[in-house]
Amino acid sequence: MNQAIAVVGLGNAGLPLAAVIADRGIQVVGVDVNEKRCQLINEGRNPIPQEEGLGDLIKRHGGRKLLATPRFEDASDCRTFIIIVPLFVDQSFNPDFGIMESAVRSVGRVLKKGDLVVLETTVPPGTTEALVQSWLAESSGLDSSDFHLAYSPERIMTGYSISRLREFPKVIGGRDEESGFLAHQVYSSFISNLHLVSSTRVAELIKVMEGCYRDVNIALANELFKIAQDLDVNFLEARQNANHQYCHIHLPSTGVGGHCIPVYPWFLIKEMEKREGFDNCRLLRTARELNDDMARYWAEKILLACLHVDRPLSLVRICIKGITFREGVKEFYHSRNLVLAKILRDKGLDVYVCDPLLSPEETEQKGFRYLSPEEADVVFDPFAISFEKPGDAG
Ligand SMILES: NC(=O)c1ccc[n+]([C@@H]2O[C@H](COP(=O)([O-])OP(=O)(O)OC[C@H]3O[C@@H](n4cnc5c(N)ncnc54)[C@H](O)[C@@H]3O)[C@@H](O)[C@H]2O)c1
């Protein structure tokens, strides 16, 4: 059972997983097309410094128990292949399987009879059995019954990946009973809180469902917040007292950003649309639209705040205190805070950014000028959803 395991994709999700497996004394061959990243890892240097605990693991195992390589042939002795590469959506929110197909086909080219392949990338339910299986069969020349196939969604959270992998429940489901059993056995050697579910489709849906739950509940909080504002009710006070064991109202926001939550509902919406099941995904679609509209909502609030400043509107200096998609994470994918700053700039307003994670030079690279909040007339903190100047204009 202690055979080498290949982890394909050593990114924000794959590298912590590879490091945790290596830390259990299992030999890991990490395959990533990014040669520079592989070199860093083999030198014991951590390419994701913000990930707590990862630095120590890479220092200890990089180049030893965790060997990184851009060549798939280096993993040809492995009997288990875990694939965790990105899946993006195009402008119409349809999944673009390009990266995943390339990684899966490369695995197929070194696959042997009896090997196990586990996909961890979050995908529309049905993907593992419909697409991954046929890509593997085609590229390996094997019959699909000659290899085992399973799905186990990555449920980490950037910054806390190591503790999540060690403690958080992880699910795994096989294409058939044998695949499920084998995958559960292999994963049990490095994941302690592991749960076998009945199929790959169940495991796939579990991860997408979580994203939908978050998106819909954030949309609910945003809607209740807007209603409370109209009713002149203190939302935070109401929320604090409304929340209990059976009620958890989230905090309002500028919307939902990042690679995950704003993307996963589309997997189901698009699938339902394909099946002409429009009525089955009305809530998911509305939640998406509502959350996406929050940047425009806050832009209007900021505009109103500017009107309270005793200066011509175009000369009011607005400072947005963060353009990353989430506080403390230097990522901009689907960042609604970045969208908010752009909406204000496109209105011809004098917009500046002071993001605690960005230097003035990096701020300029994102298309904004830096200004310290003390020098601004209107200061909006998108993470606290509050105005710091000129008072509570919201
Ligand atoms: N980052 C997170 O917090 C997170 C959380 C939960 C789930 N996930 C899942 O993990 C997936 C991957 O996300 P990530 O954050 O690790 O992405 P990432 O962009 O940080 O890393 C992806 C890595 O894959 C490599 N890669 C690309 N094509 C390849 C190929 N053909 N062969 C080998 N390597 C290849 C890239 O060089 C990169 O290092 C996501 O799509 C999502 O489904 C991520």
Coordinates of C-alpha atoms and ligand atoms in Angstrom, one line a residue:
M1 CA 0.0 0.0 0.0
N2 CA 3.0 2.3 0.6
Q3 CA 3.6 2.7 -3.1
A4 CA 4.6 6.0 -4.6
I5 CA 1.7 8.3 -5.4
A6 CA 1.6 10.8 -8.3
V7 CA 0.0 14.2 -7.7
V8 CA -0.6 16.0 -10.9
G9 CA -0.8 19.8 -10.5
L10 CA 1.3 21.3 -7.7
G11 CA -0.7 24.5 -7.3
N12 CA -2.5 26.1 -4.4
A13 CA -4.6 22.9 -3.9
G14 CA -2.2 20.2 -5.2
L15 CA 1.0 21.2 -3.4
P16 CA -0.5 21.1 0.2
L17 CA -2.0 17.7 -0.6
A18 CA 1.3 16.3 -2.0
A19 CA 3.1 17.7 1.1
V20 CA 0.6 16.1 3.5
I21 CA 1.0 12.7 1.7
A22 CA 4.8 12.9 1.8
D23 CA 4.6 13.8 5.5
R24 CA 2.9 10.5 6.1
G25 CA 6.1 8.8 4.9
I26 CA 4.7 8.0 1.4
Q27 CA 6.9 8.7 -1.7
V28 CA 5.2 11.4 -3.8
V29 CA 6.0 12.2 -7.4
G30 CA 4.5 15.7 -8.0
V31 CA 4.0 16.4 -11.7
D32 CA 3.6 20.0 -12.8
V33 CA 4.1 21.6 -16.2
N34 CA 5.7 24.6 -14.4
E35 CA 9.4 23.7 -14.4
K36 CA 10.4 26.6 -12.2
R37 CA 7.9 25.6 -9.5
C38 CA 9.2 22.0 -9.6
Q39 CA 12.8 23.3 -9.1
L40 CA 11.8 25.5 -6.1
I41 CA 10.0 22.5 -4.5
N42 CA 13.0 20.2 -5.0
E43 CA 15.2 22.8 -3.4
G44 CA 12.9 22.7 -0.4
R45 CA 11.5 26.2 -1.1
N46 CA 7.8 26.9 -0.7
P47 CA 6.2 28.7 -3.6
I48 CA 3.1 29.5 -1.5
P49 CA 4.4 31.3 1.6
Q50 CA 0.9 32.4 2.7
E51 CA -0.1 28.8 3.3
E52 CA 0.4 28.1 7.0
G53 CA 2.6 25.1 7.8
L54 CA 3.4 24.4 4.1
G55 CA 6.9 25.9 4.3
D56 CA 8.0 23.4 7.0
L57 CA 6.7 20.4 5.0
I58 CA 8.4 21.5 1.7
K59 CA 11.6 22.2 3.6
R60 CA 11.5 18.7 5.1
H61 CA 10.3 16.7 2.1
G62 CA 11.0 18.8 -1.1
G63 CA 13.4 16.9 -3.3
R64 CA 13.2 13.8 -1.1
K65 CA 9.8 12.3 -0.2
L66 CA 8.2 14.8 -2.5
L67 CA 9.9 14.8 -5.9
A68 CA 8.6 17.5 -8.3
T69 CA 9.0 17.0 -12.0
P70 CA 7.5 18.4 -15.3
R71 CA 7.8 15.0 -16.9
F72 CA 4.9 12.5 -16.6
E73 CA 7.3 9.6 -17.4
D74 CA 8.9 10.2 -14.0
A75 CA 5.6 9.0 -12.5
S76 CA 5.3 5.9 -14.6
D77 CA 6.1 3.6 -11.6
C78 CA 3.3 5.1 -9.5
R79 CA 0.1 3.0 -9.1
T80 CA -2.1 5.9 -8.0
F81 CA -2.5 9.2 -9.9
I82 CA -4.3 12.1 -8.2
I83 CA -5.2 14.9 -10.6
I84 CA -5.8 18.4 -9.3
V85 CA -5.5 21.1 -12.0
P86 CA -7.8 24.1 -12.7
L87 CA -11.1 24.1 -14.5
F88 CA -12.1 27.5 -15.7
V89 CA -15.4 28.7 -17.2
D90 CA -15.6 30.8 -20.4
Q91 CA -17.3 34.1 -20.7
S92 CA -20.7 32.4 -20.9
F93 CA -19.9 30.4 -17.8
N94 CA -19.5 27.1 -19.7
P95 CA -16.7 24.9 -18.3
D96 CA -13.5 25.0 -20.4
F97 CA -12.0 21.5 -20.0
G98 CA -8.8 22.3 -21.9
I99 CA -6.3 22.1 -19.0
M100 CA -8.0 19.1 -17.4
E101 CA -8.1 17.1 -20.6
S102 CA -4.5 17.7 -21.3
A103 CA -3.5 16.6 -17.8
V104 CA -5.7 13.5 -17.9
R105 CA -4.5 12.5 -21.3
S106 CA -0.9 12.8 -20.1
V107 CA -1.7 10.5 -17.2
G108 CA -3.3 8.1 -19.6
R109 CA 0.0 7.9 -21.6
V110 CA 1.8 6.4 -18.5
L111 CA -1.2 4.5 -17.1
K112 CA -0.9 0.7 -16.5
K113 CA -3.4 -2.1 -16.0
G114 CA -4.8 -2.0 -12.4
D115 CA -3.7 1.6 -11.7
L116 CA -6.0 4.0 -9.8
V117 CA -6.8 7.5 -11.0
V118 CA -8.5 10.0 -8.7
L119 CA -9.8 13.4 -9.9
E120 CA -9.9 16.1 -7.2
T121 CA -10.7 19.2 -9.4
T122 CA -14.2 20.5 -8.8
V123 CA -16.3 19.6 -11.8
P124 CA -19.9 19.4 -13.0
P125 CA -21.4 16.2 -11.7
G126 CA -21.0 13.4 -14.2
T127 CA -17.6 14.6 -15.5
T128 CA -15.4 11.8 -14.1
E129 CA -17.4 9.0 -15.7
A130 CA -18.4 10.8 -18.9
L131 CA -15.2 12.6 -19.8
V132 CA -12.2 11.6 -17.7
Q133 CA -12.8 7.9 -18.2
S134 CA -12.9 8.1 -22.0
W135 CA -9.9 10.5 -22.1
L136 CA -7.9 7.9 -20.0
A137 CA -9.1 4.9 -22.1
E138 CA -8.2 6.7 -25.4
S139 CA -4.8 7.9 -24.4
S140 CA -3.7 4.7 -22.5
G141 CA -5.1 2.3 -25.1
L142 CA -6.6 0.3 -22.1
D143 CA -10.1 -0.8 -21.7
S144 CA -11.8 1.4 -19.1
S145 CA -12.4 -1.7 -17.0
D146 CA -8.6 -2.2 -16.8
F147 CA -8.1 0.8 -14.6
H148 CA -9.8 2.1 -11.4
L149 CA -11.4 5.5 -11.3
A150 CA -12.6 7.7 -8.4
Y151 CA -13.4 11.2 -7.5
S152 CA -12.6 13.1 -4.3
P153 CA -13.2 16.8 -4.1
E154 CA -10.6 19.1 -2.6
R155 CA -12.3 21.0 0.2
I156 CA -9.4 23.1 1.4
M157 CA -9.4 26.9 2.1
T158 CA -6.5 29.0 1.0
G159 CA -4.3 29.7 4.0
Y160 CA -5.6 26.8 6.0
S161 CA -5.0 23.9 3.6
I162 CA -2.8 21.8 5.8
S163 CA -5.1 21.8 8.8
R164 CA -8.1 21.3 6.5
L165 CA -6.5 18.2 4.9
R166 CA -5.7 16.8 8.3
E167 CA -9.0 17.4 10.0
F168 CA -11.8 18.3 7.7
P169 CA -14.1 15.5 6.4
K170 CA -13.1 14.4 2.9
V171 CA -15.3 12.3 0.7
I172 CA -14.4 9.9 -2.0
G173 CA -16.6 7.9 -4.5
G174 CA -15.7 5.3 -7.0
R175 CA -16.9 4.6 -10.5
D176 CA -17.8 1.1 -9.3
E177 CA -17.5 -0.8 -6.0
E178 CA -14.0 -2.0 -6.6
S179 CA -12.7 1.5 -7.5
G180 CA -14.4 3.0 -4.5
F181 CA -12.9 0.4 -2.2
L182 CA -9.4 0.8 -3.5
A183 CA -9.5 4.6 -3.5
H184 CA -10.8 4.6 0.1
Q185 CA -8.0 2.2 1.1
V186 CA -5.3 4.3 -0.6
Y187 CA -6.6 7.7 0.8
S188 CA -7.0 6.2 4.3
S189 CA -3.2 6.1 4.5
F190 CA -2.9 9.9 4.5
I191 CA -6.5 11.3 5.2
S192 CA -7.9 10.5 8.6
N193 CA -11.4 11.9 8.3
L194 CA -12.4 10.1 5.1
H195 CA -15.9 9.1 4.0
L196 CA -16.7 6.7 1.2
V197 CA -19.8 7.6 -0.8
S198 CA -21.7 5.5 -3.3
S199 CA -20.5 7.0 -6.6
T200 CA -18.3 9.6 -8.3
R201 CA -21.4 11.6 -9.1
V202 CA -22.4 11.9 -5.5
A203 CA -18.9 13.0 -4.5
E204 CA -18.9 15.5 -7.4
L205 CA -22.3 17.0 -6.4
I206 CA -21.2 17.3 -2.7
K207 CA -18.6 19.9 -3.6
V208 CA -20.8 21.8 -6.0
M209 CA -23.6 21.8 -3.5
E210 CA -21.4 23.5 -0.9
G211 CA -20.6 26.3 -3.3
C212 CA -24.3 26.8 -4.1
Y213 CA -25.3 26.8 -0.4
R214 CA -22.7 29.5 0.3
D215 CA -23.7 31.6 -2.8
V216 CA -27.5 31.5 -2.0
N217 CA -27.0 32.3 1.7
I218 CA -24.7 35.2 0.9
A219 CA -27.3 36.5 -1.6
L220 CA -29.9 36.2 1.2
A221 CA -27.8 38.2 3.5
N222 CA -27.2 40.8 0.8
E223 CA -30.9 41.1 0.1
L224 CA -31.8 41.3 3.8
F225 CA -29.2 44.0 4.2
K226 CA -30.6 46.1 1.4
I227 CA -34.1 45.7 2.9
A228 CA -32.9 46.7 6.3
Q229 CA -31.2 49.8 4.9
D230 CA -34.5 50.8 3.2
L231 CA -36.4 50.2 6.5
D232 CA -33.8 52.2 8.4
V233 CA -33.1 49.1 10.6
N234 CA -29.6 48.3 11.9
F235 CA -28.9 45.1 10.0
L236 CA -25.9 44.0 12.1
E237 CA -27.9 44.3 15.3
A238 CA -30.8 42.4 13.8
R239 CA -28.5 39.7 12.4
Q240 CA -26.7 39.2 15.7
N241 CA -29.9 38.6 17.5
A242 CA -31.6 36.6 14.7
N243 CA -28.7 34.1 14.5
H244 CA -29.0 30.9 16.6
Q245 CA -28.7 27.2 16.2
Y246 CA -31.1 27.0 13.3
C247 CA -30.6 30.4 11.7
H248 CA -27.3 31.7 10.3
I249 CA -27.5 34.9 8.3
H250 CA -24.2 35.7 6.7
L251 CA -22.6 39.1 6.6
P252 CA -23.4 41.4 3.6
S253 CA -20.6 42.0 1.0
T254 CA -19.7 43.5 -2.3
G255 CA -20.5 40.1 -3.9
V256 CA -18.7 36.8 -4.1
G257 CA -15.3 36.3 -5.7
G258 CA -12.5 33.7 -6.1
H259 CA -12.2 30.6 -8.2
C260 CA -14.9 28.6 -6.4
I261 CA -18.2 30.0 -5.1
P262 CA -19.1 32.3 -8.0
V263 CA -18.3 29.5 -10.5
Y264 CA -19.8 26.3 -9.1
P265 CA -23.5 27.3 -9.3
W266 CA -23.0 27.8 -13.1
F267 CA -22.0 24.1 -13.4
L268 CA -25.6 23.2 -12.4
I269 CA -27.3 26.1 -14.1
K270 CA -25.7 25.4 -17.4
E271 CA -26.5 21.7 -17.1
M272 CA -30.1 22.4 -16.3
E273 CA -30.3 24.8 -19.2
K274 CA -29.0 22.1 -21.5
R275 CA -31.8 19.8 -20.3
E276 CA -34.3 22.7 -20.6
G277 CA -34.8 22.4 -16.8
F278 CA -34.8 26.2 -16.4
D279 CA -37.3 26.0 -13.5
N280 CA -35.0 23.8 -11.5
C281 CA -32.3 26.3 -11.1
R282 CA -34.1 29.6 -10.7
L283 CA -32.8 30.2 -7.1
L284 CA -29.2 29.5 -8.1
R285 CA -29.4 31.9 -11.0
T286 CA -31.1 34.7 -9.0
A287 CA -28.5 34.3 -6.2
R288 CA -25.7 34.7 -8.8
E289 CA -27.3 37.8 -10.3
L290 CA -28.0 39.3 -6.9
N291 CA -24.4 38.8 -5.6
D292 CA -22.9 40.1 -8.8
D293 CA -25.1 43.2 -8.6
M294 CA -23.7 44.1 -5.2
A295 CA -20.7 45.9 -6.7
R296 CA -23.0 48.2 -8.5
Y297 CA -25.1 48.7 -5.3
W298 CA -22.0 49.8 -3.3
A299 CA -20.8 52.0 -6.2
E300 CA -24.0 53.9 -5.9
K301 CA -23.7 54.2 -2.1
I302 CA -20.1 55.5 -2.5
L303 CA -21.4 58.0 -5.1
L304 CA -23.9 59.2 -2.6
A305 CA -21.2 59.6 0.1
C306 CA -19.2 61.7 -2.4
L307 CA -22.1 64.1 -2.7
H308 CA -21.8 64.9 1.0
V309 CA -18.2 66.2 0.4
D310 CA -17.9 69.9 -0.2
R311 CA -16.0 69.7 -3.5
P312 CA -16.9 69.2 -7.2
L313 CA -17.8 65.5 -7.6
S314 CA -14.9 64.8 -10.0
L315 CA -12.4 66.1 -7.4
V316 CA -13.6 64.0 -4.5
R317 CA -10.8 61.5 -3.7
I318 CA -12.2 58.1 -3.1
C319 CA -10.1 55.4 -1.5
I320 CA -11.1 51.7 -1.7
K321 CA -9.3 49.8 1.1
G322 CA -8.9 46.5 -0.8
I323 CA -9.3 45.0 -4.3
T324 CA -8.4 41.4 -3.6
F325 CA -11.4 39.0 -3.8
R326 CA -11.1 38.2 -0.1
E327 CA -9.4 39.8 2.9
G328 CA -5.9 38.5 3.5
V329 CA -5.7 36.5 0.2
K330 CA -3.7 38.1 -2.6
E331 CA -5.9 36.9 -5.4
F332 CA -8.0 38.8 -7.9
Y333 CA -10.0 36.1 -9.7
H334 CA -13.6 37.3 -10.0
S335 CA -12.8 40.0 -7.4
R336 CA -16.0 42.0 -6.9
N337 CA -13.9 44.6 -5.0
L338 CA -11.8 45.2 -8.1
V339 CA -15.0 45.4 -10.2
L340 CA -16.4 48.0 -7.7
A341 CA -13.3 50.1 -8.1
K342 CA -13.5 49.9 -11.9
I343 CA -17.2 50.8 -11.9
L344 CA -16.4 54.0 -9.9
R345 CA -13.4 54.8 -12.2
D346 CA -15.6 54.3 -15.3
K347 CA -18.0 56.8 -13.9
G348 CA -15.2 59.4 -14.2
L349 CA -14.6 59.6 -10.4
D350 CA -11.2 60.1 -8.8
V351 CA -10.6 56.6 -7.4
Y352 CA -7.6 55.4 -5.5
V353 CA -6.8 52.0 -3.8
C354 CA -5.0 51.2 -0.6
D355 CA -4.9 47.5 -0.3
P356 CA -2.9 46.1 2.7
L357 CA -1.6 43.3 0.5
L358 CA -0.4 45.5 -2.4
S359 CA 2.6 47.9 -2.7
P360 CA 1.9 51.2 -4.5
E361 CA 3.7 49.7 -7.5
E362 CA 1.5 46.6 -7.5
T363 CA -1.6 48.8 -7.1
E364 CA -0.5 50.7 -10.3
Q365 CA 0.0 47.4 -12.1
K366 CA -3.7 46.7 -11.4
G367 CA -4.6 50.1 -13.0
F368 CA -5.1 52.2 -9.9
R369 CA -3.2 54.9 -8.0
Y370 CA -2.3 54.4 -4.4
L371 CA -3.5 56.9 -1.8
S372 CA -3.4 56.6 2.0
P373 CA -6.8 56.8 3.6
E374 CA -5.9 59.9 5.6
E375 CA -5.6 61.8 2.3
A376 CA -8.9 60.7 0.9
D377 CA -12.3 62.3 1.2
V378 CA -14.4 59.1 1.1
V379 CA -12.9 55.9 2.4
F380 CA -14.7 52.6 1.8
D381 CA -13.6 49.3 3.4
P382 CA -15.1 46.5 1.3
F383 CA -14.1 43.8 3.8
A384 CA -15.9 45.6 6.7
I385 CA -18.6 46.9 4.4
S386 CA -18.3 50.3 6.0
F387 CA -17.3 53.9 5.3
E388 CA -14.5 55.3 7.3
K389 CA -15.0 58.8 5.9
P390 CA -17.1 61.0 5.8
G391 CA -18.9 59.0 8.4
D392 CA -21.5 56.3 7.9
A393 CA -22.8 57.3 4.5
G394 CA -24.3 53.8 4.0
Ligands
LIG1 N1 -7.1 26.8 -4.3 C1 -8.1 26.5 -3.6 O1 -8.3 27.1 -2.5 C2 -9.0 25.3 -4.0 C3 -9.9 24.9 -3.0 C4 -10.7 23.8 -3.3 C5 -10.6 23.2 -4.5 N2 -9.7 23.6 -5.4 C6 -9.7 22.9 -6.7 O2 -8.4 22.7 -7.2 C7 -8.3 23.0 -8.5 C8 -6.9 23.5 -8.8 O3 -6.8 24.8 -8.2 P1 -5.5 25.4 -7.7 O4 -5.8 26.5 -6.8 O5 -4.5 24.4 -7.2 O6 -4.9 26.0 -9.1 P2 -3.5 26.6 -9.4 O7 -3.7 27.5 -10.6 O8 -3.0 27.2 -8.1 O9 -2.6 25.4 -9.7 C9 -2.7 24.6 -10.8 C10 -1.4 23.9 -11.1 O10 -1.6 23.0 -12.1 C11 -0.5 23.0 -13.0 N3 -0.9 22.5 -14.3 C12 -1.7 23.1 -15.3 N4 -1.8 22.3 -16.3 C13 -1.2 21.1 -16.0 C14 -0.9 19.9 -16.7 N5 -1.4 19.7 -17.9 N6 -0.2 18.9 -16.1 C15 0.3 19.2 -14.9 N7 0.1 20.3 -14.2 C16 -0.6 21.3 -14.8 C17 -0.1 24.5 -13.1 O11 1.2 24.7 -13.5 C18 -0.3 24.9 -11.6 O12 0.8 24.8 -10.8 C19 -9.4 24.0 -8.8 O13 -9.9 24.0 -10.1 C20 -10.5 23.6 -7.8 O14 -11.3 22.7 -8.4 C21 -8.9 24.7 -5.2

